[in-house]
């Protein structure tokens, strides 16, 4: 059973990346364009408004890059940092725990993106397509994911 789960791991990770990235991009699109219910219940955030508009741009662009698996680790690192900032600057001053301060989405996105920083994109990612091309040219592949540990 462990062998089968290990074989499916890159695909499960790829699906996780796509779902998380899509959800994140939807938040950005809602805030920037007023779609999907808009920002905070309707409308869009005025361009250049700090920090909401910039956060929405990071959500949209970062989410799309993560969905595509293009520059996944860098996009995930920036997205994770953005959500950490959102949590500690906006939510945490209201109450200690995410359940009390409405910061659950920020906390979950922060940790999900941080996981992708360390695991990489998984299967079905444009990153993998480009890394295969560099391997065919004989370039170093030391940046690729290490094999899964078995217990």
mmCIF file of N, CA, C and O in Angstrom, residues 64-147:
data_model
loop_
_atom_site.group_PDB
_atom_site.id
_atom_site.type_symbol
_atom_site.label_atom_id
_atom_site.label_comp_id
_atom_site.label_asym_id
_atom_site.label_seq_id
_atom_site.Cartn_x
_atom_site.Cartn_y
_atom_site.Cartn_z
ATOM 1 N N UNK A 64 -2.401 32.170 -10.035
ATOM 2 C CA UNK A 64 -2.310 31.682 -11.415
ATOM 3 C C UNK A 64 -0.985 30.959 -11.641
ATOM 4 O O UNK A 64 -0.947 29.880 -12.252
ATOM 5 N N UNK A 65 0.110 31.537 -11.143
ATOM 6 C CA UNK A 65 1.412 30.876 -11.298
ATOM 7 C C UNK A 65 1.441 29.520 -10.599
ATOM 8 O O UNK A 65 1.984 28.550 -11.126
ATOM 9 N N UNK A 66 0.848 29.445 -9.424
ATOM 10 C CA UNK A 66 0.811 28.179 -8.687
ATOM 11 C C UNK A 66 -0.070 27.160 -9.419
ATOM 12 O O UNK A 66 0.294 25.994 -9.539
ATOM 13 N N UNK A 67 -1.216 27.586 -9.939
ATOM 14 C CA UNK A 67 -2.077 26.673 -10.708
ATOM 15 C C UNK A 67 -1.304 26.089 -11.883
ATOM 16 O O UNK A 67 -1.352 24.884 -12.145
ATOM 17 N N UNK A 68 -0.587 26.951 -12.596
ATOM 18 C CA UNK A 68 0.167 26.495 -13.767
ATOM 19 C C UNK A 68 1.416 25.708 -13.385
ATOM 20 O O UNK A 68 1.958 24.970 -14.199
ATOM 21 N N UNK A 69 1.860 25.877 -12.153
ATOM 22 C CA UNK A 69 3.098 25.230 -11.741
ATOM 23 C C UNK A 69 4.292 25.910 -12.376
ATOM 24 O O UNK A 69 5.269 25.273 -12.734
ATOM 25 N N UNK A 70 4.230 27.224 -12.525
ATOM 26 C CA UNK A 70 5.285 28.004 -13.161
ATOM 27 C C UNK A 70 5.937 28.906 -12.120
ATOM 28 O O UNK A 70 5.283 29.786 -11.569
ATOM 29 N N UNK A 71 7.190 28.665 -11.813
ATOM 30 C CA UNK A 71 7.849 29.409 -10.745
ATOM 31 C C UNK A 71 7.173 29.142 -9.411
ATOM 32 O O UNK A 71 7.036 30.030 -8.580
ATOM 33 N N UNK A 72 6.762 27.908 -9.223
ATOM 34 C CA UNK A 72 5.921 27.534 -8.097
ATOM 35 C C UNK A 72 6.517 27.901 -6.741
ATOM 36 O O UNK A 72 5.834 28.489 -5.904
ATOM 37 N N UNK A 73 7.757 27.568 -6.529
ATOM 38 C CA UNK A 73 8.347 27.795 -5.201
ATOM 39 C C UNK A 73 8.450 29.282 -4.877
ATOM 40 O O UNK A 73 8.159 29.688 -3.758
ATOM 41 N N UNK A 74 8.830 30.092 -5.833
ATOM 42 C CA UNK A 74 8.943 31.530 -5.589
ATOM 43 C C UNK A 74 7.556 32.143 -5.413
ATOM 44 O O UNK A 74 7.324 32.938 -4.490
ATOM 45 N N UNK A 75 6.614 31.775 -6.301
ATOM 46 C CA UNK A 75 5.246 32.295 -6.190
ATOM 47 C C UNK A 75 4.615 31.880 -4.866
ATOM 48 O O UNK A 75 3.929 32.672 -4.218
ATOM 49 N N UNK A 76 4.871 30.649 -4.442
ATOM 50 C CA UNK A 76 4.317 30.167 -3.173
ATOM 51 C C UNK A 76 4.952 30.882 -1.987
ATOM 52 O O UNK A 76 4.267 31.195 -1.010
ATOM 53 N N UNK A 77 6.243 31.176 -2.061
ATOM 54 C CA UNK A 77 6.914 31.889 -0.976
ATOM 55 C C UNK A 77 6.348 33.306 -0.819
ATOM 56 O O UNK A 77 6.043 33.745 0.293
ATOM 57 N N UNK A 78 6.171 34.002 -1.922
ATOM 58 C CA UNK A 78 5.607 35.357 -1.866
ATOM 59 C C UNK A 78 4.163 35.310 -1.378
ATOM 60 O O UNK A 78 3.745 36.122 -0.549
ATOM 61 N N UNK A 79 3.396 34.346 -1.863
ATOM 62 C CA UNK A 79 1.995 34.210 -1.445
ATOM 63 C C UNK A 79 1.898 33.865 0.036
ATOM 64 O O UNK A 79 1.052 34.407 0.752
ATOM 65 N N UNK A 80 2.761 32.984 0.511
ATOM 66 C CA UNK A 80 2.770 32.622 1.926
ATOM 67 C C UNK A 80 3.100 33.835 2.792
ATOM 68 O O UNK A 80 2.436 34.088 3.808
ATOM 69 N N UNK A 81 4.099 34.585 2.388
ATOM 70 C CA UNK A 81 4.465 35.789 3.128
ATOM 71 C C UNK A 81 3.353 36.815 3.152
ATOM 72 O O UNK A 81 3.107 37.465 4.179
ATOM 73 N N UNK A 82 2.658 36.942 2.039
ATOM 74 C CA UNK A 82 1.528 37.866 1.965
ATOM 75 C C UNK A 82 0.431 37.485 2.948
ATOM 76 O O UNK A 82 -0.155 38.340 3.629
ATOM 77 N N UNK A 83 0.174 36.195 3.055
ATOM 78 C CA UNK A 83 -0.863 35.736 3.978
ATOM 79 C C UNK A 83 -0.410 35.823 5.427
ATOM 80 O O UNK A 83 -1.220 36.087 6.323
ATOM 81 N N UNK A 84 0.871 35.631 5.682
ATOM 82 C CA UNK A 84 1.393 35.816 7.045
ATOM 83 C C UNK A 84 1.238 37.286 7.445
ATOM 84 O O UNK A 84 0.800 37.592 8.564
ATOM 85 N N UNK A 85 1.559 38.184 6.541
ATOM 86 C CA UNK A 85 1.388 39.618 6.802
ATOM 87 C C UNK A 85 -0.083 39.931 7.073
ATOM 88 O O UNK A 85 -0.412 40.628 8.040
ATOM 89 N N UNK A 86 -0.966 39.399 6.231
ATOM 90 C CA UNK A 86 -2.402 39.640 6.410
ATOM 91 C C UNK A 86 -2.872 39.140 7.770
ATOM 92 O O UNK A 86 -3.645 39.819 8.455
ATOM 93 N N UNK A 87 -2.402 37.964 8.149
ATOM 94 C CA UNK A 87 -2.840 37.415 9.426
ATOM 95 C C UNK A 87 -2.373 38.280 10.592
ATOM 96 O O UNK A 87 -3.163 38.674 11.448
ATOM 97 N N UNK A 88 -1.080 38.577 10.639
ATOM 98 C CA UNK A 88 -0.544 39.287 11.801
ATOM 99 C C UNK A 88 -0.888 40.777 11.813
ATOM 100 O O UNK A 88 -0.993 41.371 12.878
ATOM 101 N N UNK A 89 -1.102 41.375 10.661
ATOM 102 C CA UNK A 89 -1.411 42.802 10.619
ATOM 103 C C UNK A 89 -2.911 43.070 10.736
ATOM 104 O O UNK A 89 -3.323 44.031 11.377
ATOM 105 N N UNK A 90 -3.727 42.227 10.125
ATOM 106 C CA UNK A 90 -5.178 42.484 10.074
ATOM 107 C C UNK A 90 -5.942 41.663 11.112
ATOM 108 O O UNK A 90 -6.787 42.200 11.830
ATOM 109 N N UNK A 91 -5.678 40.374 11.191
ATOM 110 C CA UNK A 91 -6.510 39.481 11.999
ATOM 111 C C UNK A 91 -6.044 39.317 13.442
ATOM 112 O O UNK A 91 -6.848 39.409 14.369
ATOM 113 N N UNK A 92 -4.778 39.045 13.647
ATOM 114 C CA UNK A 92 -4.281 38.722 14.983
ATOM 115 C C UNK A 92 -4.510 39.830 16.009
ATOM 116 O O UNK A 92 -4.815 39.513 17.161
ATOM 117 N N UNK A 93 -4.435 41.117 15.645
ATOM 118 C CA UNK A 93 -4.727 42.144 16.654
ATOM 119 C C UNK A 93 -6.160 42.095 17.198
ATOM 120 O O UNK A 93 -6.426 42.592 18.294
ATOM 121 N N UNK A 94 -7.077 41.466 16.475
ATOM 122 C CA UNK A 94 -8.473 41.378 16.910
ATOM 123 C C UNK A 94 -8.678 40.335 18.004
ATOM 124 O O UNK A 94 -9.515 40.506 18.873
ATOM 125 N N UNK A 95 -7.942 39.222 17.911
ATOM 126 C CA UNK A 95 -8.035 38.136 18.898
ATOM 127 C C UNK A 95 -6.871 37.181 18.660
ATOM 128 O O UNK A 95 -6.249 37.202 17.598
ATOM 129 N N UNK A 96 -6.606 36.331 19.619
ATOM 130 C CA UNK A 96 -5.439 35.459 19.535
ATOM 131 C C UNK A 96 -5.586 34.346 18.505
ATOM 132 O O UNK A 96 -4.677 34.093 17.731
ATOM 133 N N UNK A 97 -6.726 33.669 18.474
ATOM 134 C CA UNK A 97 -6.886 32.490 17.637
ATOM 135 C C UNK A 97 -7.607 32.806 16.329
ATOM 136 O O UNK A 97 -8.523 33.629 16.300
ATOM 137 N N UNK A 98 -7.223 32.116 15.229
ATOM 138 C CA UNK A 98 -7.854 32.365 13.938
ATOM 139 C C UNK A 98 -9.370 32.196 13.947
ATOM 140 O O UNK A 98 -10.077 32.929 13.258
ATOM 141 N N UNK A 99 -9.870 31.261 14.725
ATOM 142 C CA UNK A 99 -11.310 31.056 14.806
ATOM 143 C C UNK A 99 -12.009 32.287 15.377
ATOM 144 O O UNK A 99 -13.118 32.623 14.976
ATOM 145 N N UNK A 100 -11.337 32.985 16.264
ATOM 146 C CA UNK A 100 -11.917 34.169 16.895
ATOM 147 C C UNK A 100 -11.745 35.435 16.061
ATOM 148 O O UNK A 100 -12.557 36.349 16.151
ATOM 149 N N UNK A 101 -10.671 35.525 15.277
ATOM 150 C CA UNK A 101 -10.375 36.775 14.587
ATOM 151 C C UNK A 101 -10.668 36.771 13.091
ATOM 152 O O UNK A 101 -10.357 37.723 12.393
ATOM 153 N N UNK A 102 -11.247 35.695 12.578
ATOM 154 C CA UNK A 102 -11.587 35.617 11.152
ATOM 155 C C UNK A 102 -10.388 35.390 10.254
ATOM 156 O O UNK A 102 -10.482 35.560 9.043
ATOM 157 N N UNK A 103 -9.282 34.975 10.824
ATOM 158 C CA UNK A 103 -8.065 34.801 10.048
ATOM 159 C C UNK A 103 -7.795 33.395 9.566
ATOM 160 O O UNK A 103 -6.690 33.110 9.102
ATOM 161 N N UNK A 104 -8.773 32.512 9.639
ATOM 162 C CA UNK A 104 -8.542 31.123 9.207
ATOM 163 C C UNK A 104 -8.081 31.022 7.757
ATOM 164 O O UNK A 104 -7.123 30.307 7.473
ATOM 165 N N UNK A 105 -8.744 31.714 6.798
ATOM 166 C CA UNK A 105 -8.258 31.600 5.412
ATOM 167 C C UNK A 105 -6.809 32.065 5.265
ATOM 168 O O UNK A 105 -6.019 31.417 4.579
ATOM 169 N N UNK A 106 -6.463 33.157 5.907
ATOM 170 C CA UNK A 106 -5.078 33.647 5.817
ATOM 171 C C UNK A 106 -4.101 32.634 6.388
ATOM 172 O O UNK A 106 -3.049 32.374 5.797
ATOM 173 N N UNK A 107 -4.419 32.057 7.528
ATOM 174 C CA UNK A 107 -3.534 31.088 8.163
ATOM 175 C C UNK A 107 -3.397 29.825 7.314
ATOM 176 O O UNK A 107 -2.280 29.326 7.101
ATOM 177 N N UNK A 108 -4.503 29.321 6.801
ATOM 178 C CA UNK A 108 -4.447 28.092 5.998
ATOM 179 C C UNK A 108 -3.691 28.325 4.694
ATOM 180 O O UNK A 108 -2.844 27.513 4.302
ATOM 181 N N UNK A 109 -3.966 29.439 4.004
ATOM 182 C CA UNK A 109 -3.229 29.741 2.777
ATOM 183 C C UNK A 109 -1.735 29.900 3.067
ATOM 184 O O UNK A 109 -0.898 29.433 2.306
ATOM 185 N N UNK A 110 -1.395 30.565 4.153
ATOM 186 C CA UNK A 110 0.007 30.769 4.520
ATOM 187 C C UNK A 110 0.724 29.434 4.649
ATOM 188 O O UNK A 110 1.786 29.224 4.055
ATOM 189 N N UNK A 111 0.155 28.508 5.396
ATOM 190 C CA UNK A 111 0.800 27.215 5.619
ATOM 191 C C UNK A 111 0.757 26.328 4.384
ATOM 192 O O UNK A 111 1.710 25.583 4.116
ATOM 193 N N UNK A 112 -0.318 26.399 3.597
ATOM 194 C CA UNK A 112 -0.397 25.593 2.371
ATOM 195 C C UNK A 112 0.672 26.028 1.376
ATOM 196 O O UNK A 112 1.359 25.191 0.768
ATOM 197 N N UNK A 113 0.845 27.331 1.221
ATOM 198 C CA UNK A 113 1.871 27.821 0.305
ATOM 199 C C UNK A 113 3.272 27.534 0.832
ATOM 200 O O UNK A 113 4.176 27.220 0.054
ATOM 201 N N UNK A 114 3.457 27.609 2.133
ATOM 202 C CA UNK A 114 4.764 27.283 2.698
ATOM 203 C C UNK A 114 5.100 25.813 2.443
ATOM 204 O O UNK A 114 6.249 25.474 2.144
ATOM 205 N N UNK A 115 4.111 24.947 2.513
ATOM 206 C CA UNK A 115 4.324 23.538 2.182
ATOM 207 C C UNK A 115 4.803 23.393 0.735
ATOM 208 O O UNK A 115 5.745 22.642 0.454
ATOM 209 N N UNK A 116 4.187 24.138 -0.187
ATOM 210 C CA UNK A 116 4.578 24.055 -1.598
ATOM 211 C C UNK A 116 5.992 24.586 -1.829
ATOM 212 O O UNK A 116 6.678 24.142 -2.752
ATOM 213 N N UNK A 117 6.429 25.535 -1.008
ATOM 214 C CA UNK A 117 7.804 26.024 -1.115
ATOM 215 C C UNK A 117 8.776 24.864 -0.907
ATOM 216 O O UNK A 117 9.765 24.724 -1.629
ATOM 217 N N UNK A 118 8.485 24.000 0.059
ATOM 218 C CA UNK A 118 9.397 22.914 0.396
ATOM 219 C C UNK A 118 9.186 21.648 -0.436
ATOM 220 O O UNK A 118 10.132 20.900 -0.653
ATOM 221 N N UNK A 119 7.970 21.388 -0.888
ATOM 222 C CA UNK A 119 7.712 20.163 -1.645
ATOM 223 C C UNK A 119 7.894 20.333 -3.140
ATOM 224 O O UNK A 119 8.113 19.354 -3.848
ATOM 225 N N UNK A 120 7.756 21.550 -3.634
ATOM 226 C CA UNK A 120 7.776 21.762 -5.070
ATOM 227 C C UNK A 120 6.389 21.548 -5.643
ATOM 228 O O UNK A 120 5.432 21.298 -4.910
ATOM 229 N N UNK A 121 6.268 21.609 -6.953
ATOM 230 C CA UNK A 121 4.949 21.640 -7.579
ATOM 231 C C UNK A 121 4.247 20.297 -7.737
ATOM 232 O O UNK A 121 3.057 20.263 -8.011
ATOM 233 N N UNK A 122 4.955 19.187 -7.615
ATOM 234 C CA UNK A 122 4.319 17.903 -7.886
ATOM 235 C C UNK A 122 4.184 17.685 -9.383
ATOM 236 O O UNK A 122 4.878 18.312 -10.185
ATOM 237 N N UNK A 123 3.271 16.823 -9.771
ATOM 238 C CA UNK A 123 3.067 16.484 -11.184
ATOM 239 C C UNK A 123 2.238 17.563 -11.878
ATOM 240 O O UNK A 123 1.638 18.420 -11.232
ATOM 241 N N UNK A 124 2.210 17.481 -13.176
ATOM 242 C CA UNK A 124 1.377 18.346 -14.019
ATOM 243 C C UNK A 124 1.721 19.827 -13.863
ATOM 244 O O UNK A 124 0.850 20.672 -13.802
ATOM 245 N N UNK A 125 3.011 20.137 -13.787
ATOM 246 C CA UNK A 125 3.455 21.514 -13.594
ATOM 247 C C UNK A 125 4.359 21.934 -14.747
ATOM 248 O O UNK A 125 5.162 21.135 -15.248
ATOM 249 N N UNK A 126 4.242 23.178 -15.157
ATOM 250 C CA UNK A 126 5.120 23.701 -16.199
ATOM 251 C C UNK A 126 6.574 23.727 -15.736
ATOM 252 O O UNK A 126 7.484 23.618 -16.553
ATOM 253 N N UNK A 127 6.801 23.863 -14.442
ATOM 254 C CA UNK A 127 8.162 23.801 -13.901
ATOM 255 C C UNK A 127 8.847 22.500 -14.316
ATOM 256 O O UNK A 127 10.011 22.481 -14.689
ATOM 257 N N UNK A 128 8.124 21.409 -14.237
ATOM 258 C CA UNK A 128 8.672 20.093 -14.590
ATOM 259 C C UNK A 128 9.003 20.029 -16.083
ATOM 260 O O UNK A 128 9.995 19.432 -16.477
ATOM 261 N N UNK A 129 8.177 20.628 -16.908
ATOM 262 C CA UNK A 129 8.411 20.638 -18.348
ATOM 263 C C UNK A 129 9.720 21.351 -18.658
ATOM 264 O O UNK A 129 10.540 20.869 -19.435
ATOM 265 N N UNK A 130 9.952 22.498 -18.016
ATOM 266 C CA UNK A 130 11.171 23.254 -18.246
ATOM 267 C C UNK A 130 12.385 22.564 -17.641
ATOM 268 O O UNK A 130 13.476 22.636 -18.187
ATOM 269 N N UNK A 131 12.220 21.890 -16.512
ATOM 270 C CA UNK A 131 13.365 21.208 -15.899
ATOM 271 C C UNK A 131 13.761 19.993 -16.736
ATOM 272 O O UNK A 131 14.919 19.635 -16.805
ATOM 273 N N UNK A 132 12.816 19.358 -17.421
ATOM 274 C CA UNK A 132 13.149 18.247 -18.317
ATOM 275 C C UNK A 132 13.975 18.745 -19.484
ATOM 276 O O UNK A 132 14.914 18.102 -19.912
ATOM 277 N N UNK A 133 13.611 19.922 -19.994
ATOM 278 C CA UNK A 133 14.364 20.499 -21.109
ATOM 279 C C UNK A 133 15.793 20.809 -20.721
ATOM 280 O O UNK A 133 16.727 20.568 -21.482
ATOM 281 N N UNK A 134 16.011 21.316 -19.524
ATOM 282 C CA UNK A 134 17.365 21.622 -19.074
ATOM 283 C C UNK A 134 18.138 20.328 -18.828
ATOM 284 O O UNK A 134 19.343 20.278 -19.045
ATOM 285 N N UNK A 135 17.476 19.259 -18.410
ATOM 286 C CA UNK A 135 18.143 17.979 -18.171
ATOM 287 C C UNK A 135 18.594 17.369 -19.503
ATOM 288 O O UNK A 135 19.651 16.763 -19.587
ATOM 289 N N UNK A 136 17.779 17.550 -20.536
ATOM 290 C CA UNK A 136 18.147 17.028 -21.846
ATOM 291 C C UNK A 136 19.373 17.749 -22.399
ATOM 292 O O UNK A 136 20.138 17.188 -23.164
ATOM 293 N N UNK A 137 19.566 19.002 -21.985
ATOM 294 C CA UNK A 137 20.743 19.763 -22.409
ATOM 295 C C UNK A 137 21.941 19.460 -21.516
ATOM 296 O O UNK A 137 23.003 20.026 -21.703
ATOM 297 N N UNK A 138 21.762 18.588 -20.507
ATOM 298 C CA UNK A 138 22.855 18.184 -19.647
ATOM 299 C C UNK A 138 23.113 19.105 -18.472
ATOM 300 O O UNK A 138 24.160 19.037 -17.854
ATOM 301 N N UNK A 139 22.172 19.971 -18.151
ATOM 302 C CA UNK A 139 22.351 20.878 -17.023
ATOM 303 C C UNK A 139 22.065 20.154 -15.717
ATOM 304 O O UNK A 139 21.436 19.107 -15.691
ATOM 305 N N UNK A 140 22.519 20.722 -14.617
ATOM 306 C CA UNK A 140 22.389 20.135 -13.287
ATOM 307 C C UNK A 140 20.927 20.031 -12.872
ATOM 308 O O UNK A 140 20.168 20.976 -13.045
ATOM 309 N N UNK A 141 20.542 18.879 -12.297
ATOM 310 C CA UNK A 141 19.168 18.673 -11.835
ATOM 311 C C UNK A 141 19.122 18.548 -10.315
ATOM 312 O O UNK A 141 18.238 17.915 -9.766
ATOM 313 N N UNK A 142 20.058 19.144 -9.627
ATOM 314 C CA UNK A 142 20.121 19.034 -8.166
ATOM 315 C C UNK A 142 18.934 19.691 -7.489
ATOM 316 O O UNK A 142 18.624 19.384 -6.350
ATOM 317 N N UNK A 143 18.223 20.584 -8.178
ATOM 318 C CA UNK A 143 17.099 21.291 -7.579
ATOM 319 C C UNK A 143 15.841 20.441 -7.510
ATOM 320 O O UNK A 143 14.870 20.831 -6.894
ATOM 321 N N UNK A 144 15.842 19.272 -8.138
ATOM 322 C CA UNK A 144 14.622 18.463 -8.151
ATOM 323 C C UNK A 144 14.341 17.835 -6.801
ATOM 324 O O UNK A 144 15.214 17.703 -5.953
ATOM 325 N N UNK A 145 13.127 17.408 -6.656
ATOM 326 C CA UNK A 145 12.640 16.852 -5.393
ATOM 327 C C UNK A 145 13.361 15.556 -5.045
ATOM 328 O O UNK A 145 13.579 14.702 -5.892
ATOM 329 N N UNK A 146 13.727 15.426 -3.788
ATOM 330 C CA UNK A 146 14.362 14.198 -3.294
ATOM 331 C C UNK A 146 13.315 13.084 -3.199
ATOM 332 O O UNK A 146 12.129 13.359 -3.054
ATOM 333 N N UNK A 147 13.729 11.832 -3.305
ATOM 334 C CA UNK A 147 12.768 10.735 -3.180
ATOM 335 C C UNK A 147 12.107 10.725 -1.801
ATOM 336 O O UNK A 147 12.698 11.155 -0.826
#
